[in-house]
JSON list of C-alpha atoms in Angstrom, two decimals:
[
{"chain": "A", "resi": 1, "resn": "UNK", "atom": "CA", "xyz": [206.73, 114.63, 95.97]},
{"chain": "A", "resi": 2, "resn": "UNK", "atom": "CA", "xyz": [206.29, 114.21, 99.72]},
{"chain": "A", "resi": 3, "resn": "UNK", "atom": "CA", "xyz": [207.54, 110.63, 99.76]},
{"chain": "A", "resi": 4, "resn": "UNK", "atom": "CA", "xyz": [204.27, 109.45, 101.35]},
{"chain": "A", "resi": 5, "resn": "UNK", "atom": "CA", "xyz": [202.39, 106.72, 99.50]},
{"chain": "A", "resi": 6, "resn": "UNK", "atom": "CA", "xyz": [199.27, 107.75, 97.61]},
{"chain": "A", "resi": 7, "resn": "UNK", "atom": "CA", "xyz": [197.11, 105.30, 99.57]},
{"chain": "A", "resi": 8, "resn": "UNK", "atom": "CA", "xyz": [198.23, 106.82, 102.87]},
{"chain": "A", "resi": 9, "resn": "UNK", "atom": "CA", "xyz": [197.61, 110.34, 101.56]},
{"chain": "A", "resi": 10, "resn": "UNK", "atom": "CA", "xyz": [194.16, 109.36, 100.30]},
{"chain": "A", "resi": 11, "resn": "UNK", "atom": "CA", "xyz": [193.23, 107.97, 103.73]},
{"chain": "A", "resi": 12, "resn": "UNK", "atom": "CA", "xyz": [194.68, 110.99, 105.56]},
{"chain": "A", "resi": 13, "resn": "UNK", "atom": "CA", "xyz": [193.21, 113.62, 103.22]},
{"chain": "A", "resi": 14, "resn": "UNK", "atom": "CA", "xyz": [189.74, 112.54, 102.16]},
{"chain": "A", "resi": 15, "resn": "UNK", "atom": "CA", "xyz": [189.28, 115.66, 100.03]},
{"chain": "A", "resi": 16, "resn": "UNK", "atom": "CA", "xyz": [191.87, 114.24, 97.63]},
{"chain": "A", "resi": 17, "resn": "UNK", "atom": "CA", "xyz": [190.28, 111.54, 95.55]},
{"chain": "A", "resi": 18, "resn": "UNK", "atom": "CA", "xyz": [190.64, 109.74, 92.27]},
{"chain": "A", "resi": 19, "resn": "UNK", "atom": "CA", "xyz": [187.86, 111.05, 90.08]},
{"chain": "A", "resi": 20, "resn": "UNK", "atom": "CA", "xyz": [184.51, 110.38, 91.70]},
{"chain": "A", "resi": 21, "resn": "UNK", "atom": "CA", "xyz": [181.21, 109.77, 89.95]},
{"chain": "A", "resi": 22, "resn": "UNK", "atom": "CA", "xyz": [180.67, 113.56, 90.07]},
{"chain": "A", "resi": 23, "resn": "UNK", "atom": "CA", "xyz": [183.85, 114.15, 88.08]},
{"chain": "A", "resi": 24, "resn": "UNK", "atom": "CA", "xyz": [183.88, 111.14, 85.78]},
{"chain": "A", "resi": 25, "resn": "UNK", "atom": "CA", "xyz": [185.35, 113.19, 82.93]},
{"chain": "A", "resi": 26, "resn": "UNK", "atom": "CA", "xyz": [188.63, 113.61, 84.80]},
{"chain": "A", "resi": 27, "resn": "UNK", "atom": "CA", "xyz": [191.48, 111.17, 84.20]},
{"chain": "A", "resi": 28, "resn": "UNK", "atom": "CA", "xyz": [191.61, 108.47, 86.86]},
{"chain": "A", "resi": 29, "resn": "UNK", "atom": "CA", "xyz": [195.39, 108.62, 87.22]},
{"chain": "A", "resi": 30, "resn": "UNK", "atom": "CA", "xyz": [195.48, 112.28, 88.32]},
{"chain": "A", "resi": 31, "resn": "UNK", "atom": "CA", "xyz": [194.70, 113.20, 91.96]},
{"chain": "A", "resi": 32, "resn": "UNK", "atom": "CA", "xyz": [191.71, 115.51, 92.13]},
{"chain": "A", "resi": 33, "resn": "UNK", "atom": "CA", "xyz": [190.00, 117.53, 94.83]},
{"chain": "A", "resi": 34, "resn": "UNK", "atom": "CA", "xyz": [187.05, 119.87, 94.91]},
{"chain": "A", "resi": 35, "resn": "UNK", "atom": "CA", "xyz": [187.42, 123.38, 96.30]},
{"chain": "A", "resi": 36, "resn": "UNK", "atom": "CA", "xyz": [184.39, 125.43, 97.13]},
{"chain": "A", "resi": 37, "resn": "UNK", "atom": "CA", "xyz": [184.51, 129.12, 97.86]},
{"chain": "A", "resi": 38, "resn": "UNK", "atom": "CA", "xyz": [182.83, 130.32, 101.04]},
{"chain": "A", "resi": 39, "resn": "UNK", "atom": "CA", "xyz": [179.77, 132.40, 100.32]},
{"chain": "A", "resi": 40, "resn": "UNK", "atom": "CA", "xyz": [178.16, 135.18, 102.25]},
{"chain": "A", "resi": 41, "resn": "UNK", "atom": "CA", "xyz": [174.83, 134.39, 103.92]},
{"chain": "A", "resi": 42, "resn": "UNK", "atom": "CA", "xyz": [171.97, 134.43, 101.42]},
{"chain": "A", "resi": 43, "resn": "UNK", "atom": "CA", "xyz": [169.03, 134.06, 103.78]},
{"chain": "A", "resi": 44, "resn": "UNK", "atom": "CA", "xyz": [167.51, 134.92, 107.11]},
{"chain": "A", "resi": 45, "resn": "UNK", "atom": "CA", "xyz": [166.24, 131.84, 108.95]},
{"chain": "A", "resi": 46, "resn": "UNK", "atom": "CA", "xyz": [162.45, 131.72, 109.39]},
{"chain": "A", "resi": 47, "resn": "UNK", "atom": "CA", "xyz": [161.63, 134.13, 112.22]},
{"chain": "A", "resi": 48, "resn": "UNK", "atom": "CA", "xyz": [158.93, 131.85, 113.61]},
{"chain": "A", "resi": 49, "resn": "UNK", "atom": "CA", "xyz": [161.36, 128.92, 113.83]},
{"chain": "A", "resi": 50, "resn": "UNK", "atom": "CA", "xyz": [163.95, 131.18, 115.49]},
{"chain": "A", "resi": 51, "resn": "UNK", "atom": "CA", "xyz": [161.38, 132.43, 118.03]},
{"chain": "A", "resi": 52, "resn": "UNK", "atom": "CA", "xyz": [160.41, 128.85, 118.81]},
{"chain": "A", "resi": 53, "resn": "UNK", "atom": "CA", "xyz": [164.06, 128.27, 119.80]},
{"chain": "A", "resi": 54, "resn": "UNK", "atom": "CA", "xyz": [164.09, 131.42, 121.96]},
{"chain": "A", "resi": 55, "resn": "UNK", "atom": "CA", "xyz": [166.03, 133.60, 119.49]},
{"chain": "A", "resi": 56, "resn": "UNK", "atom": "CA", "xyz": [164.64, 137.08, 118.90]},
{"chain": "A", "resi": 57, "resn": "UNK", "atom": "CA", "xyz": [167.28, 138.46, 116.52]},
{"chain": "A", "resi": 58, "resn": "UNK", "atom": "CA", "xyz": [167.72, 137.71, 112.83]},
{"chain": "A", "resi": 59, "resn": "UNK", "atom": "CA", "xyz": [169.80, 134.63, 112.10]},
{"chain": "A", "resi": 60, "resn": "UNK", "atom": "CA", "xyz": [171.62, 134.93, 108.78]},
{"chain": "A", "resi": 61, "resn": "UNK", "atom": "CA", "xyz": [172.76, 131.74, 107.10]},
{"chain": "A", "resi": 62, "resn": "UNK", "atom": "CA", "xyz": [173.83, 130.32, 103.79]},
{"chain": "A", "resi": 63, "resn": "UNK", "atom": "CA", "xyz": [171.12, 127.92, 102.66]},
{"chain": "A", "resi": 64, "resn": "UNK", "atom": "CA", "xyz": [171.32, 125.52, 99.76]},
{"chain": "A", "resi": 65, "resn": "UNK", "atom": "CA", "xyz": [168.61, 125.80, 97.12]},
{"chain": "A", "resi": 66, "resn": "UNK", "atom": "CA", "xyz": [166.49, 122.92, 98.48]},
{"chain": "A", "resi": 67, "resn": "UNK", "atom": "CA", "xyz": [166.43, 124.52, 101.94]},
{"chain": "A", "resi": 68, "resn": "UNK", "atom": "CA", "xyz": [165.25, 128.03, 101.03]},
{"chain": "A", "resi": 69, "resn": "UNK", "atom": "CA", "xyz": [161.62, 127.34, 102.00]},
{"chain": "A", "resi": 70, "resn": "UNK", "atom": "CA", "xyz": [160.61, 126.67, 105.61]},
{"chain": "A", "resi": 71, "resn": "UNK", "atom": "CA", "xyz": [158.10, 123.88, 105.06]},
{"chain": "A", "resi": 72, "resn": "UNK", "atom": "CA", "xyz": [156.64, 124.24, 108.55]},
{"chain": "A", "resi": 73, "resn": "UNK", "atom": "CA", "xyz": [155.66, 127.91, 108.20]},
{"chain": "A", "resi": 74, "resn": "UNK", "atom": "CA", "xyz": [155.63, 128.28, 104.36]},
{"chain": "A", "resi": 75, "resn": "UNK", "atom": "CA", "xyz": [158.20, 131.09, 104.40]},
{"chain": "A", "resi": 76, "resn": "UNK", "atom": "CA", "xyz": [160.74, 131.79, 101.65]},
{"chain": "A", "resi": 77, "resn": "UNK", "atom": "CA", "xyz": [163.87, 132.32, 103.77]},
{"chain": "A", "resi": 78, "resn": "UNK", "atom": "CA", "xyz": [165.52, 135.18, 101.93]},
{"chain": "A", "resi": 79, "resn": "UNK", "atom": "CA", "xyz": [166.72, 138.53, 103.29]},
{"chain": "A", "resi": 80, "resn": "UNK", "atom": "CA", "xyz": [163.15, 139.74, 102.66]},
{"chain": "A", "resi": 81, "resn": "UNK", "atom": "CA", "xyz": [161.01, 136.79, 103.77]},
{"chain": "A", "resi": 82, "resn": "UNK", "atom": "CA", "xyz": [157.90, 135.99, 101.74]},
{"chain": "A", "resi": 83, "resn": "UNK", "atom": "CA", "xyz": [154.86, 133.88, 102.56]},
{"chain": "A", "resi": 84, "resn": "UNK", "atom": "CA", "xyz": [154.58, 131.01, 100.04]},
{"chain": "A", "resi": 85, "resn": "UNK", "atom": "CA", "xyz": [151.38, 129.40, 101.38]},
{"chain": "A", "resi": 86, "resn": "UNK", "atom": "CA", "xyz": [149.38, 130.77, 98.43]},
{"chain": "A", "resi": 87, "resn": "UNK", "atom": "CA", "xyz": [151.73, 129.09, 95.94]},
{"chain": "A", "resi": 88, "resn": "UNK", "atom": "CA", "xyz": [151.95, 125.36, 96.77]},
{"chain": "A", "resi": 89, "resn": "UNK", "atom": "CA", "xyz": [154.03, 124.74, 93.63]},
{"chain": "A", "resi": 90, "resn": "UNK", "atom": "CA", "xyz": [157.02, 126.35, 95.36]},
{"chain": "A", "resi": 91, "resn": "UNK", "atom": "CA", "xyz": [156.95, 123.92, 98.28]},
{"chain": "A", "resi": 92, "resn": "UNK", "atom": "CA", "xyz": [156.44, 121.01, 95.87]},
{"chain": "A", "resi": 93, "resn": "UNK", "atom": "CA", "xyz": [159.41, 122.09, 93.74]},
{"chain": "A", "resi": 94, "resn": "UNK", "atom": "CA", "xyz": [161.58, 122.50, 96.85]},
{"chain": "A", "resi": 95, "resn": "UNK", "atom": "CA", "xyz": [160.69, 118.97, 98.01]},
{"chain": "A", "resi": 96, "resn": "UNK", "atom": "CA", "xyz": [161.52, 117.53, 94.58]},
{"chain": "A", "resi": 97, "resn": "UNK", "atom": "CA", "xyz": [164.83, 119.40, 94.55]},
{"chain": "A", "resi": 98, "resn": "UNK", "atom": "CA", "xyz": [165.63, 118.07, 98.03]},
{"chain": "A", "resi": 99, "resn": "UNK", "atom": "CA", "xyz": [164.87, 114.50, 96.85]},
{"chain": "A", "resi": 100, "resn": "UNK", "atom": "CA", "xyz": [167.07, 115.03, 93.77]},
{"chain": "A", "resi": 101, "resn": "UNK", "atom": "CA", "xyz": [169.94, 116.20, 95.99]},
{"chain": "A", "resi": 102, "resn": "UNK", "atom": "CA", "xyz": [169.60, 113.14, 98.26]},
{"chain": "A", "resi": 103, "resn": "UNK", "atom": "CA", "xyz": [169.58, 110.82, 95.24]},
{"chain": "A", "resi": 104, "resn": "UNK", "atom": "CA", "xyz": [172.32, 112.36, 93.08]},
{"chain": "A", "resi": 105, "resn": "UNK", "atom": "CA", "xyz": [174.37, 114.59, 95.38]},
{"chain": "A", "resi": 106, "resn": "UNK", "atom": "CA", "xyz": [174.80, 118.33, 95.81]},
{"chain": "A", "resi": 107, "resn": "UNK", "atom": "CA", "xyz": [177.41, 118.80, 93.09]},
{"chain": "A", "resi": 108, "resn": "UNK", "atom": "CA", "xyz": [175.26, 117.21, 90.37]},
{"chain": "A", "resi": 109, "resn": "UNK", "atom": "CA", "xyz": [172.24, 119.21, 91.60]},
{"chain": "A", "resi": 110, "resn": "UNK", "atom": "CA", "xyz": [174.24, 122.46, 91.45]},
{"chain": "A", "resi": 111, "resn": "UNK", "atom": "CA", "xyz": [175.38, 121.67, 87.89]},
{"chain": "A", "resi": 112, "resn": "UNK", "atom": "CA", "xyz": [171.80, 120.95, 86.80]},
{"chain": "A", "resi": 113, "resn": "UNK", "atom": "CA", "xyz": [170.48, 124.16, 88.37]},
{"chain": "A", "resi": 114, "resn": "UNK", "atom": "CA", "xyz": [173.31, 126.14, 86.77]},
{"chain": "A", "resi": 115, "resn": "UNK", "atom": "CA", "xyz": [172.48, 124.64, 83.36]},
{"chain": "A", "resi": 116, "resn": "UNK", "atom": "CA", "xyz": [168.77, 125.32, 83.83]},
{"chain": "A", "resi": 117, "resn": "UNK", "atom": "CA", "xyz": [169.49, 128.95, 84.73]},
{"chain": "A", "resi": 118, "resn": "UNK", "atom": "CA", "xyz": [171.70, 129.27, 81.65]},
{"chain": "A", "resi": 119, "resn": "UNK", "atom": "CA", "xyz": [168.95, 127.83, 79.43]},
{"chain": "A", "resi": 120, "resn": "UNK", "atom": "CA", "xyz": [166.15, 130.04, 80.75]},
{"chain": "A", "resi": 121, "resn": "UNK", "atom": "CA", "xyz": [168.32, 133.17, 80.74]},
{"chain": "A", "resi": 122, "resn": "UNK", "atom": "CA", "xyz": [167.98, 133.11, 76.95]},
{"chain": "A", "resi": 123, "resn": "UNK", "atom": "CA", "xyz": [164.20, 133.21, 77.22]},
{"chain": "A", "resi": 124, "resn": "UNK", "atom": "CA", "xyz": [164.20, 136.60, 78.89]},
{"chain": "A", "resi": 125, "resn": "UNK", "atom": "CA", "xyz": [166.16, 138.51, 76.26]},
{"chain": "A", "resi": 126, "resn": "UNK", "atom": "CA", "xyz": [165.86, 142.28, 76.52]},
{"chain": "A", "resi": 127, "resn": "UNK", "atom": "CA", "xyz": [164.25, 143.89, 73.48]},
{"chain": "A", "resi": 128, "resn": "UNK", "atom": "CA", "xyz": [166.60, 144.49, 70.64]},
{"chain": "A", "resi": 129, "resn": "UNK", "atom": "CA", "xyz": [169.18, 141.83, 71.51]},
{"chain": "A", "resi": 130, "resn": "UNK", "atom": "CA", "xyz": [168.98, 138.25, 70.22]},
{"chain": "A", "resi": 131, "resn": "UNK", "atom": "CA", "xyz": [165.26, 138.44, 69.45]},
{"chain": "A", "resi": 132, "resn": "UNK", "atom": "CA", "xyz": [165.99, 139.47, 65.85]},
{"chain": "A", "resi": 133, "resn": "UNK", "atom": "CA", "xyz": [165.07, 143.12, 66.14]}
]
């Protein structure tokens, strides 16, 4: 519609792509781009890390799932920070999730986490719902 060739547009606008490996179900002849909505901060950066950098106030940030645990101080970086040193499985799971993200990409990781949450949400049915009562 603009009169500019598709190759030139693709080079100028890298967000427009012909279906990537993350969107292999899309037709390859239709231009596609991913839009992500900005989210509000979901965590407060580890206070000990912030103090080490000379910052005394809370630093709010949006952290991806693999980055929620400060591995140096074993702190779950949420609005209410929790010490995770007594539960080494959390740090191990965070490291595995980080490796998965590096291997397969953030979009695939987010889809897998979303599917896992959907699956386990059925396990915690309130009494009287789908449990057959």
